[in-house]
Coordinates of C-alpha atoms in Angstrom, one line a residue:
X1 CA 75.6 -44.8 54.9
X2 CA 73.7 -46.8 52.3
X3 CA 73.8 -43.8 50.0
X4 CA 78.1 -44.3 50.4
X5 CA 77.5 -48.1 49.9
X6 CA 75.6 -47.6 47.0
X7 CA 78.7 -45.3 45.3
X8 CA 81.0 -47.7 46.5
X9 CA 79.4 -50.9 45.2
X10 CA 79.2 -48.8 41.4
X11 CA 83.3 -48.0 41.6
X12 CA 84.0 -51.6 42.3
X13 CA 81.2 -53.1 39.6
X14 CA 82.4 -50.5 36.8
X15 CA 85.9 -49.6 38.1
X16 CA 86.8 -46.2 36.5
X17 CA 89.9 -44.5 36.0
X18 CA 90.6 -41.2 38.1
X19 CA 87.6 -42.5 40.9
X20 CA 88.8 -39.5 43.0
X21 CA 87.9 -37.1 40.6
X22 CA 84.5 -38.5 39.4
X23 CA 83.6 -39.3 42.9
X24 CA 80.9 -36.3 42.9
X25 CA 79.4 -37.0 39.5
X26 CA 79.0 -40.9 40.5
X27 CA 77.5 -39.3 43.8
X28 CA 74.8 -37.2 41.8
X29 CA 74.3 -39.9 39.3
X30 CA 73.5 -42.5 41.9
X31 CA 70.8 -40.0 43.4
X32 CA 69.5 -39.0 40.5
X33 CA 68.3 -42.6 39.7
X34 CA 66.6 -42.7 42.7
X35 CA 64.2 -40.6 41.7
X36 CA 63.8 -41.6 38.0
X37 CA 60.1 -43.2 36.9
X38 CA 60.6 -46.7 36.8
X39 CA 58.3 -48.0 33.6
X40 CA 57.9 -51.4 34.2
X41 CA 55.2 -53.8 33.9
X42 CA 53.6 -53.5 37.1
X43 CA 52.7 -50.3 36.8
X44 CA 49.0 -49.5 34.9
X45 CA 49.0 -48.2 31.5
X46 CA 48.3 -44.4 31.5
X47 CA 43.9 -43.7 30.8
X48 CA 43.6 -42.7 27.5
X49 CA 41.8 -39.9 26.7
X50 CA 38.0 -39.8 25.5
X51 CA 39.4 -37.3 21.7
X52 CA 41.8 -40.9 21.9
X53 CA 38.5 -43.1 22.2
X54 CA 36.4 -41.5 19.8
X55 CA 39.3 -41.3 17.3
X56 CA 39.7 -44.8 17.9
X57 CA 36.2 -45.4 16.7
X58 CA 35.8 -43.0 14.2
X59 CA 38.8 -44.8 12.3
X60 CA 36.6 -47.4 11.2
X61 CA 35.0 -44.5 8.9
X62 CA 38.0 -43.6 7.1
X63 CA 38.4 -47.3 6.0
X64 CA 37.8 -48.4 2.3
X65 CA 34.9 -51.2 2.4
X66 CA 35.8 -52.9 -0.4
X67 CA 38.0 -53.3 -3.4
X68 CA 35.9 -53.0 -6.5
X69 CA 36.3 -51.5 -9.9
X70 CA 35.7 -48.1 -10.7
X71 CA 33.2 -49.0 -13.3
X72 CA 30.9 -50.7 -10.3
X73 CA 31.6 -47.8 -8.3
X74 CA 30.4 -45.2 -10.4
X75 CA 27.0 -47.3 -10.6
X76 CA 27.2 -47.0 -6.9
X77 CA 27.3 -43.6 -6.3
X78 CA 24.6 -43.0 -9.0
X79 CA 21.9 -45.4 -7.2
X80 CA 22.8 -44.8 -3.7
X81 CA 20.6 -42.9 -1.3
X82 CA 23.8 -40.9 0.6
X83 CA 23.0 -37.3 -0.2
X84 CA 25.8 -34.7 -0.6
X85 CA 26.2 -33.5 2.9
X86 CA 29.4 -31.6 2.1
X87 CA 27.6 -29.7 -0.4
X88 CA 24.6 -28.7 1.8
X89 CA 26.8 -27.8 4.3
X90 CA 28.5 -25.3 2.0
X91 CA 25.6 -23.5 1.4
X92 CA 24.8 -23.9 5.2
X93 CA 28.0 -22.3 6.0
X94 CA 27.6 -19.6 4.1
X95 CA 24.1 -18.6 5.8
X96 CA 25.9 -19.1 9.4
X97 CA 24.7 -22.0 10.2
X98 CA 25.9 -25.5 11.1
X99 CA 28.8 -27.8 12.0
X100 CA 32.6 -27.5 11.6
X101 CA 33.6 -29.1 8.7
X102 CA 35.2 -31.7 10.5
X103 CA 32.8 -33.4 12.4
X104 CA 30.0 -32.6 9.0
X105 CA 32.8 -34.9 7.1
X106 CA 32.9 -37.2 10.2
X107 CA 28.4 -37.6 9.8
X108 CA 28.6 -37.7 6.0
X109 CA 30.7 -40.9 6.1
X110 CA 28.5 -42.2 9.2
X111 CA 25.4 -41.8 6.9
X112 CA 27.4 -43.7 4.6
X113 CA 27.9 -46.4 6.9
X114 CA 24.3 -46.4 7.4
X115 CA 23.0 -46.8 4.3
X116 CA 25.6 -49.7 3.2
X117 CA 24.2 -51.5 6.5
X118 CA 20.5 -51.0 5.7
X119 CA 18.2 -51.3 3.0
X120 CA 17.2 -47.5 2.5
X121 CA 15.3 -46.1 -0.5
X122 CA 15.8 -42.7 1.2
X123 CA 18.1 -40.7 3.7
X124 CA 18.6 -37.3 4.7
X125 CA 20.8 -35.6 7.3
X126 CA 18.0 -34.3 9.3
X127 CA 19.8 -32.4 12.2
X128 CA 21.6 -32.4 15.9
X129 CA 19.8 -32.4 19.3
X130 CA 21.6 -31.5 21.8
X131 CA 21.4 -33.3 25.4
X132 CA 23.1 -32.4 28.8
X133 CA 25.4 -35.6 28.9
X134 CA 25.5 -36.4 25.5
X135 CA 23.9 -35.1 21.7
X136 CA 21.8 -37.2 19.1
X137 CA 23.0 -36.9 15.2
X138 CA 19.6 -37.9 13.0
X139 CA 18.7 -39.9 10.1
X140 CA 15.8 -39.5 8.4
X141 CA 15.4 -42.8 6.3
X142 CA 13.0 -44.6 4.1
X143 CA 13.0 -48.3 3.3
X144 CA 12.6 -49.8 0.2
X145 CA 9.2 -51.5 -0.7
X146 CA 9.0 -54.6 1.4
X147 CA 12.5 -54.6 2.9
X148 CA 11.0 -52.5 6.1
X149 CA 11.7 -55.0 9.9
X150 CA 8.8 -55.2 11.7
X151 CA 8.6 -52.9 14.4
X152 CA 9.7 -54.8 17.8
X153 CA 7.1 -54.8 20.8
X154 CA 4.7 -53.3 18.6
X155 CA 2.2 -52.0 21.0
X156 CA 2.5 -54.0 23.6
X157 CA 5.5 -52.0 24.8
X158 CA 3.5 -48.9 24.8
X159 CA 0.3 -49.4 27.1
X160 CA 2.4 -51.8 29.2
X161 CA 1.6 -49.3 32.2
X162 CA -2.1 -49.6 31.5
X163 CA -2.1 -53.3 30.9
X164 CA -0.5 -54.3 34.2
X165 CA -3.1 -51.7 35.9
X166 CA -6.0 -54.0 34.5
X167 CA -4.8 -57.1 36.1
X168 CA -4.7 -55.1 39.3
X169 CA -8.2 -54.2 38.7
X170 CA -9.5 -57.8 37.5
X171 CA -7.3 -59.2 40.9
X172 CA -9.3 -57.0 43.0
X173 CA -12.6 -58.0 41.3
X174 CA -11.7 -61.7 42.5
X175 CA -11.2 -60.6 45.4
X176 CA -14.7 -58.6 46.1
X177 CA -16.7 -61.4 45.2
X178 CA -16.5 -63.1 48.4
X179 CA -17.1 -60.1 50.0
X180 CA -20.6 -57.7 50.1
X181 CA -21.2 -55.7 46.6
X182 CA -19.8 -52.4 46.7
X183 CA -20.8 -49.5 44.3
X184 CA -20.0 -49.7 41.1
X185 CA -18.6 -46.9 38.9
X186 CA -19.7 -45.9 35.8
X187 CA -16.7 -44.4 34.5
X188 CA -15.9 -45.6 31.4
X189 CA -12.2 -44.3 30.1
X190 CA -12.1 -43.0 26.8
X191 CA -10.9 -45.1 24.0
X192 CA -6.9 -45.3 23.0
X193 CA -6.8 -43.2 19.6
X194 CA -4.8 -45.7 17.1
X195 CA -1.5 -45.1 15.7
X196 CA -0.7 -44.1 11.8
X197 CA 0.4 -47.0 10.3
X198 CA 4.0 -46.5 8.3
X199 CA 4.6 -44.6 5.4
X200 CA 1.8 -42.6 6.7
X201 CA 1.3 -39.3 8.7
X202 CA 3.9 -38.9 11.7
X203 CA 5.3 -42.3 11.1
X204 CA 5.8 -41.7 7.1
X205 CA 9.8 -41.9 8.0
X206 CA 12.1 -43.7 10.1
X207 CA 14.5 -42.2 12.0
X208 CA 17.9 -43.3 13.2
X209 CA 19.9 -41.6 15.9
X210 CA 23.8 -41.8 17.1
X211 CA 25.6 -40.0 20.0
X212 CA 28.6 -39.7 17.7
X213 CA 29.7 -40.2 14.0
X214 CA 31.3 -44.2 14.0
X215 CA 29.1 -45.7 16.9
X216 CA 26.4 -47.6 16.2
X217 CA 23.2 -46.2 14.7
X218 CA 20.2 -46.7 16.8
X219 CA 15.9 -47.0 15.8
X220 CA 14.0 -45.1 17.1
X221 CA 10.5 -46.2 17.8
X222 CA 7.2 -45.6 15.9
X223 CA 5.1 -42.9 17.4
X224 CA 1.8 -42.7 18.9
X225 CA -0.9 -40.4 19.3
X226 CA -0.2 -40.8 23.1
X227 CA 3.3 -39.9 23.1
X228 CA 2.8 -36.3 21.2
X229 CA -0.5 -35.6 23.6
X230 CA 1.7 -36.0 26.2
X231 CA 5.2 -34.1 24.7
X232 CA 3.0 -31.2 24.0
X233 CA 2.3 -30.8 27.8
X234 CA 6.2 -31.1 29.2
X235 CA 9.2 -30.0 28.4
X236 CA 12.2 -32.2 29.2
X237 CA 15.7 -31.5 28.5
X238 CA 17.3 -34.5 27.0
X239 CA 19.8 -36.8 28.2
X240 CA 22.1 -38.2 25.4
X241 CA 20.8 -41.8 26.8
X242 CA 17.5 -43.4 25.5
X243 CA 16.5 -45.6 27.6
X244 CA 16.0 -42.9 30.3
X245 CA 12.4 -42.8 31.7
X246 CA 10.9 -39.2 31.5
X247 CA 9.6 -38.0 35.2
X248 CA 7.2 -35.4 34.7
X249 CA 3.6 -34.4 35.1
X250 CA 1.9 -35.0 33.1
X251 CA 3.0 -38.4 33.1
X252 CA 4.6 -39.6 29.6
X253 CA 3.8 -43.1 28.6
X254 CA 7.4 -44.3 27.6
X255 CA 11.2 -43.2 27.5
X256 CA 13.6 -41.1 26.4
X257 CA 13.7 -42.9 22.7
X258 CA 9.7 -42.4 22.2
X259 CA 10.3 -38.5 23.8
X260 CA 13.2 -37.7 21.6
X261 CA 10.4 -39.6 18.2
X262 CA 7.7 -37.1 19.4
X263 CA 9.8 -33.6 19.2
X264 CA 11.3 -34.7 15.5
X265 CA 7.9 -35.1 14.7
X266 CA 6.8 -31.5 15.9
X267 CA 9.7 -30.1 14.8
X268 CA 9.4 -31.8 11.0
X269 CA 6.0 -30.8 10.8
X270 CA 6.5 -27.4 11.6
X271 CA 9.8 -26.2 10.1
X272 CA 9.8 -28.3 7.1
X273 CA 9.5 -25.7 4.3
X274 CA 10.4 -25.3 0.6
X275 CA 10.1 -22.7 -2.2
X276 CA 6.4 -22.4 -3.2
X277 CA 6.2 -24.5 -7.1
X278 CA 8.8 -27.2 -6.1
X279 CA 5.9 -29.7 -5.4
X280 CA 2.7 -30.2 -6.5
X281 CA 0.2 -32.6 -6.4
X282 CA -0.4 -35.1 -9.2
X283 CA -3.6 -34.3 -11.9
X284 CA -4.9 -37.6 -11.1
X285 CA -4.8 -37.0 -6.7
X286 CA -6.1 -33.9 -7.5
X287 CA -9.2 -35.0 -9.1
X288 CA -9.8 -37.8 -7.3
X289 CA -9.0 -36.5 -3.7
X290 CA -10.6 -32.7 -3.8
X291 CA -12.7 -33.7 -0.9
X292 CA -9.8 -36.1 1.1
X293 CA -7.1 -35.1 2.6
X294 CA -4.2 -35.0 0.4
X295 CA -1.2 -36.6 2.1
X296 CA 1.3 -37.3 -1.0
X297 CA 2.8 -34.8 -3.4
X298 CA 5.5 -34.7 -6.2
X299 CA 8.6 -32.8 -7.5
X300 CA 7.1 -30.3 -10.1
X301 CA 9.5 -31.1 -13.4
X302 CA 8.8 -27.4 -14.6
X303 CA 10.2 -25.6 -11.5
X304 CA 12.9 -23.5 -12.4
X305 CA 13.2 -21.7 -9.6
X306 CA 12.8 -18.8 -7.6
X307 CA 14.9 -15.3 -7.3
X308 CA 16.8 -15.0 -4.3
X309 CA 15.3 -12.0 -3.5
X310 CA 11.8 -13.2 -3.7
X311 CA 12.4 -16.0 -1.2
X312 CA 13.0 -13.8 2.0
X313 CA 9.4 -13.5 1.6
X314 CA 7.2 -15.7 3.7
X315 CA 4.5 -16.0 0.8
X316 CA 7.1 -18.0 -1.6
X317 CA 7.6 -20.8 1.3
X318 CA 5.0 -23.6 1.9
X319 CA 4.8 -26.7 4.0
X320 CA 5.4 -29.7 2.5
X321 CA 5.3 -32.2 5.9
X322 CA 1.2 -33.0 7.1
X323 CA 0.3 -30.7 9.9
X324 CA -0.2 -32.6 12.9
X325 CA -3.8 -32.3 14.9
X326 CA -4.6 -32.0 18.3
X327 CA -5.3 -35.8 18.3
X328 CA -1.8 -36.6 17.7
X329 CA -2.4 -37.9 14.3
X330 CA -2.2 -36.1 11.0
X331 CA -5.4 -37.8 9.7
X332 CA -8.7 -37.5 12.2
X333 CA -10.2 -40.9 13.6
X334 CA -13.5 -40.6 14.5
X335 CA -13.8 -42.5 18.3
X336 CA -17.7 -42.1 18.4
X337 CA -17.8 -45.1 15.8
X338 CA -18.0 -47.9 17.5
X339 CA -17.4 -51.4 15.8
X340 CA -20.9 -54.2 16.6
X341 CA -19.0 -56.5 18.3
X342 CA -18.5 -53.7 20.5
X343 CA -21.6 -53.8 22.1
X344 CA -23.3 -56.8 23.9
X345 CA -26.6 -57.8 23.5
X346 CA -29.4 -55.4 25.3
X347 CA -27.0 -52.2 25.5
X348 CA -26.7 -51.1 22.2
X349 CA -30.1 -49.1 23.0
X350 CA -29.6 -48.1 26.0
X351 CA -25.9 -46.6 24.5
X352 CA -27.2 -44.9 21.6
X353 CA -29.7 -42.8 24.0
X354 CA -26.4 -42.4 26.5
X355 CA -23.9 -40.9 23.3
X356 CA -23.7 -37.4 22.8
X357 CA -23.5 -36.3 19.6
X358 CA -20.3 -36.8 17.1
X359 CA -17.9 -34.7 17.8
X360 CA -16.7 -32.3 15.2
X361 CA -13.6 -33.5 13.0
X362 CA -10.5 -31.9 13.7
X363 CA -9.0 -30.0 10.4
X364 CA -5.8 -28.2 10.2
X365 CA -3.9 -26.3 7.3
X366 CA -3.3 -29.0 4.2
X367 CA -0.1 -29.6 2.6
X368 CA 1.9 -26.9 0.8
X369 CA 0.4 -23.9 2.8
X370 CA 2.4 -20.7 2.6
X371 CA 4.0 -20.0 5.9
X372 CA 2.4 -16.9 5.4
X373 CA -0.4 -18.1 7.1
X374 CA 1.2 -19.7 10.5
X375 CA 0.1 -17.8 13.5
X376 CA 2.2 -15.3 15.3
X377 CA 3.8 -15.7 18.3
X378 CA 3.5 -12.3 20.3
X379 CA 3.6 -9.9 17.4
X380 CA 6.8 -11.7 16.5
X381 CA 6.5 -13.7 12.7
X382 CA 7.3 -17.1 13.0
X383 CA 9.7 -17.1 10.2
X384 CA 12.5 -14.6 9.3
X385 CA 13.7 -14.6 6.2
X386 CA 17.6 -12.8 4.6
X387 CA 20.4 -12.8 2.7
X388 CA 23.5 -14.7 3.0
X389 CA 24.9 -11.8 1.7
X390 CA 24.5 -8.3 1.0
X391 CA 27.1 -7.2 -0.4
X392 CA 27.1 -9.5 -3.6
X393 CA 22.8 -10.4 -3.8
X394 CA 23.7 -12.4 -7.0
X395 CA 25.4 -15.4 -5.7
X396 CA 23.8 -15.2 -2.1
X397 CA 22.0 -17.6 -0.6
X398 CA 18.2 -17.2 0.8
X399 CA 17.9 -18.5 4.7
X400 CA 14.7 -18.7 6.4
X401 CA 15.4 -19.1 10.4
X402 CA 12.1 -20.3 12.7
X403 CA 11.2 -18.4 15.4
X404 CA 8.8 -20.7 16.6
X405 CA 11.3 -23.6 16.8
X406 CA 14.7 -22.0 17.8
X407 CA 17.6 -24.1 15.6
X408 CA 15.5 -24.8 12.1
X409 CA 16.7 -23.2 9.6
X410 CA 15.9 -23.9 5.6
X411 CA 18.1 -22.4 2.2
X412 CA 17.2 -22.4 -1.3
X413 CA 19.2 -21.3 -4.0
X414 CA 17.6 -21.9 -7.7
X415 CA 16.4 -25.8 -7.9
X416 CA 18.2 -26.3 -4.6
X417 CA 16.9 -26.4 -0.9
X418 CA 17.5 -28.1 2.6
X419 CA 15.9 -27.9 5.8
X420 CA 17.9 -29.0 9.5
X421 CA 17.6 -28.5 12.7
X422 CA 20.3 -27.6 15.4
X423 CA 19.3 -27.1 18.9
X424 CA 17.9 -28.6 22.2
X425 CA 14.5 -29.8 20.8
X426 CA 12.5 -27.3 22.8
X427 CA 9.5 -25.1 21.2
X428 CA 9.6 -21.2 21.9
X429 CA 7.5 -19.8 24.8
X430 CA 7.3 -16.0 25.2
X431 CA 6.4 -17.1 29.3
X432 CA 8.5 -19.2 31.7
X433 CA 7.5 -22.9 31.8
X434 CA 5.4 -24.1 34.6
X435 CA 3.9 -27.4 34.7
X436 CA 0.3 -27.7 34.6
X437 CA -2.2 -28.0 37.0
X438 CA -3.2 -31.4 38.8
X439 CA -6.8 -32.4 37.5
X440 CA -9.9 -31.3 39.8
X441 CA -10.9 -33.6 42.3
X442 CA -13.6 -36.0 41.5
X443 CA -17.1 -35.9 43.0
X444 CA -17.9 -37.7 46.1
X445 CA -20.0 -41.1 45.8
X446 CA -24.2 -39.7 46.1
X447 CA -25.1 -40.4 49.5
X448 CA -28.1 -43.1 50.1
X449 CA -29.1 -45.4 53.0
X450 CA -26.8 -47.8 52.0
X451 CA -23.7 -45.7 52.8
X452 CA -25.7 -43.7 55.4
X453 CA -23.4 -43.9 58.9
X454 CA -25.7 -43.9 61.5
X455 CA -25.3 -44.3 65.5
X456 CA -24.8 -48.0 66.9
X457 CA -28.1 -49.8 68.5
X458 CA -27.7 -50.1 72.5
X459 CA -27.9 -52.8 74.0
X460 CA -31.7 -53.1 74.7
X461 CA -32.6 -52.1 71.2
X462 CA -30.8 -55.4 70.0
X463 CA -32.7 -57.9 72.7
X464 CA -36.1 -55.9 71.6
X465 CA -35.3 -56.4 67.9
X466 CA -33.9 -60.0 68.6
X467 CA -37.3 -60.7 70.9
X468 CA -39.3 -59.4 67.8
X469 CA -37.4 -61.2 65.6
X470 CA -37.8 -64.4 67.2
X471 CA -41.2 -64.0 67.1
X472 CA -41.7 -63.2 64.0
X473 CA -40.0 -66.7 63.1
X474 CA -42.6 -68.3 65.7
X475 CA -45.3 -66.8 63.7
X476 CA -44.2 -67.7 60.3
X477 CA -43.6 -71.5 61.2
X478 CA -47.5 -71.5 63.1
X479 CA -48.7 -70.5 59.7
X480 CA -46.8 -72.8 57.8
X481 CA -48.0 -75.8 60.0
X482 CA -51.4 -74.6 59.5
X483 CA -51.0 -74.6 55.6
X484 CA -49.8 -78.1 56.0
X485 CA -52.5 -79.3 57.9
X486 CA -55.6 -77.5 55.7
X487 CA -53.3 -79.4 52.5
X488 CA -53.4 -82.8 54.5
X489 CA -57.6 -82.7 55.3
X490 CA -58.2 -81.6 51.4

């Protein structure tokens, strides 16, 4: 019935000619509407896609920043930092390694964006980490002289853990002096090993991270000797998200940001290669520093290269980023040295006798060491070294692929070479992981009569010791009288 009103109600609005004839396709029209999408504005807008998002972002790259002459953009593009990304990635394309091309153009203009928003002396596409919920695209950057922000926090962010742990102890202090002395313990923690300053050892660069080409470009911290002590010990799959805390045991001291710092470290310091004779150190750091540790180097102006053919050898690559020790630094501090106003007055003796001897300093391979010489990992070489090509040798390209770090790759072709580093950050292990062991159980307190249980007195033994002590008081008060009176006759 209300489907024959509605047909009804259309002949008498519209009023066609030959109504009897059209009665069926007004019928089927009618019904048809019925089920029609209605796209009006109560209805939500459709979800739009996360390609739709990130193109949406990424659009911002493609923009010109400014209108400017082509004279002063010439001079831009000769004093800027941005390195050729496109080109490397040629070269890493042919060696089978790397990133579409898309998303490589997609980085090279986010680098770009970088360096227009900071001032950088210095910056390098150092690689892709990949996370379970989302990746991190790095920047290795250097500021200019002077123009370096000071770090935020500093170190007070770091030990925060350990700082709110010594107000517990210096509460609980308070609170025991009211009460009777309880043993003391002698155990003295061993001293925090300083951080490198910057422009030095693992904190020589800075390194900026993004989840995607076009979103903002985050800092990472600066590291401490803590942090790679403790990433040496765990192995953590990362995240995509910085400021999640790392749950493992060892404990780390700090997030995901100061996690994701340690591994480029490691990494940089132990796939960071180039063709032996690209750098040297200066004539004058050589003289003066023969017995220091060198920590600087130069491009050598008379390289002119190295056959392709020679460099799938392991003796024509060397190191050129400061191995790091099993302190955490690249540079050994010597803890034993202890500063005067260290010691209080009457204990600097007593301390000296105490010390053991110095411990011995910790040295590792020096700068521009042939990978030759890195250790084996189960009668497998670290490094494994071809040709892009075999079929035409003359215009291949020479690729040197880490074994020990799974992802870091290096090429060099004449003057030319690159390092990066594609994977999940994790170091090879011939064994499955498995945490390490909890720490052994400390000793129990030396037992004394102090801390000696013994049975509880009955009830006669406390009158008999209260009787004796009552009379002991009698006595002492008789003798004290007497004292008085022998003073008084004298």
């Amino acid at each position: 019935y209300d489907h024959l009103a509605r047909v009804l109600n259309k002949i008498l609005d519209e009023r066609p000619e030959n109504v009897v004839d059209m009665f069926e396709e007004l019928s089927r029209d009618i019904k048809r509407s019925q089920f029609s999408k209605k796209m009006d504005t109560l209805r939500d807008e459709p979800e739009s896609s996360a390609a739709f998002d990130l193109a949406e972002i990424q659009k911002v790259l493609f923009g010109k920043g400014g209108a400017e002459g082509s004279e002063g953009q010439e001079e831009e593009l000769v004093e800027t930092p941005l390195p050729n990304v496109m080109e490397l990635a040629f070269y890493f394309e042919q060696a089978g390694v790397g990133l579409s091309r898309e998303e490589t153009y997609c980085i090279y203009l986010a680098l770009k964006q970088l360096v227009d928003s900071q001032p950088l002396q210095k910056c390098r596409f150092w690689g892709k980490i990949l996370g379970t919920q989302g990746n991190y695209i790095v920047a290795e950057v250097e500021y200019r002289e002077g123009e370096e922000e000071e770090e935020e926090g500093g170190e007070e962010g770091i030990h925060e853990a350990e700082k709110d742990y010594g107000k517990d102890d210096v509460e609980d202090k308070e609170r025991q002096e009211d009460l009777d002395p309880l043993p003391k313990s002698n155990y003295k923690p061993p001293p925090v090993v300083p951080k490198e300053d910057n422009h030095t050892g693992v904190n020589k660069f800075t390194y900026f991270v993004c989840s995607e080409p076009g979103k903002p470009w985050i800092k990472l911290p600066q590291l401490t000797p803590a942090h790679i002590v403790a990433a040496r010990e765990i192995k953590k799959f990362f995240t995509g998200h910085l400021d999640t805390p790392i749950v493992s045991c060892p404990p780390f001291p700090g997030n995901e940001a100061a996690y994701l710092r340690a591994q480029i470290a490691r990494i940089s310091a132990g796939t960071h290669i180039s063709p032996l004779g690209f750098y040297h150190f200066g004539e004058e750091e050589g003289e003066e520093e023969e017995e220091a540790v060198r920590d600087s180097f130069e491009e050598n102006p008379d390289f002119e290269g190295t056959p392709v053919g020679e460099l799938v050898h392991n003796s024509t690559w060397v190191h050129h980023v400061q191995h790091i020790l099993p302190q955490g630094r690249c540079v050994w501090v010597n803890l034993a040295q202890k500063k005067e106003d260290d010691f209080e007055e009457g204990e600097e003796e007593e301390e000296k006798e105490v010390e053991p001897d110095e411990p011995e300093p910790e040295v590792g391979p020096p700068l521009l060491t042939p990978v030759s010489e890195d250790a084996e990992i189960n009668n497998t070489p670290p490094w494994t070294g071809r040709l892009s090509s075999d079929l035409i040798p003359q215009y291949a390209v020479a690729v040197m692929k880490s074994n020990l770090w799974p992802g870091a790759y290096a090429f060099a072709t004449g003057k030319q070479f690159e390092n990066i580093y594609l994977g999940w950050g994790h170091k090879y292990s011939a064994e499955n992981y498995s945490p390490p062991a909890p720490a052994l159980l400390q000793q129990e307190y030396p037992s004394g009569p102090e801390i000696t249980e013994v049975d509880d007195p009955s009830v006669e033994e406390e009158q008999a010791l209260k009787a004796a002590l009552e009379e002991q008081k009698a006595a002492m008060e008789e003798m004290e009288d007497m004292e008085e009176e022998e003073e008084e006759d004298d």
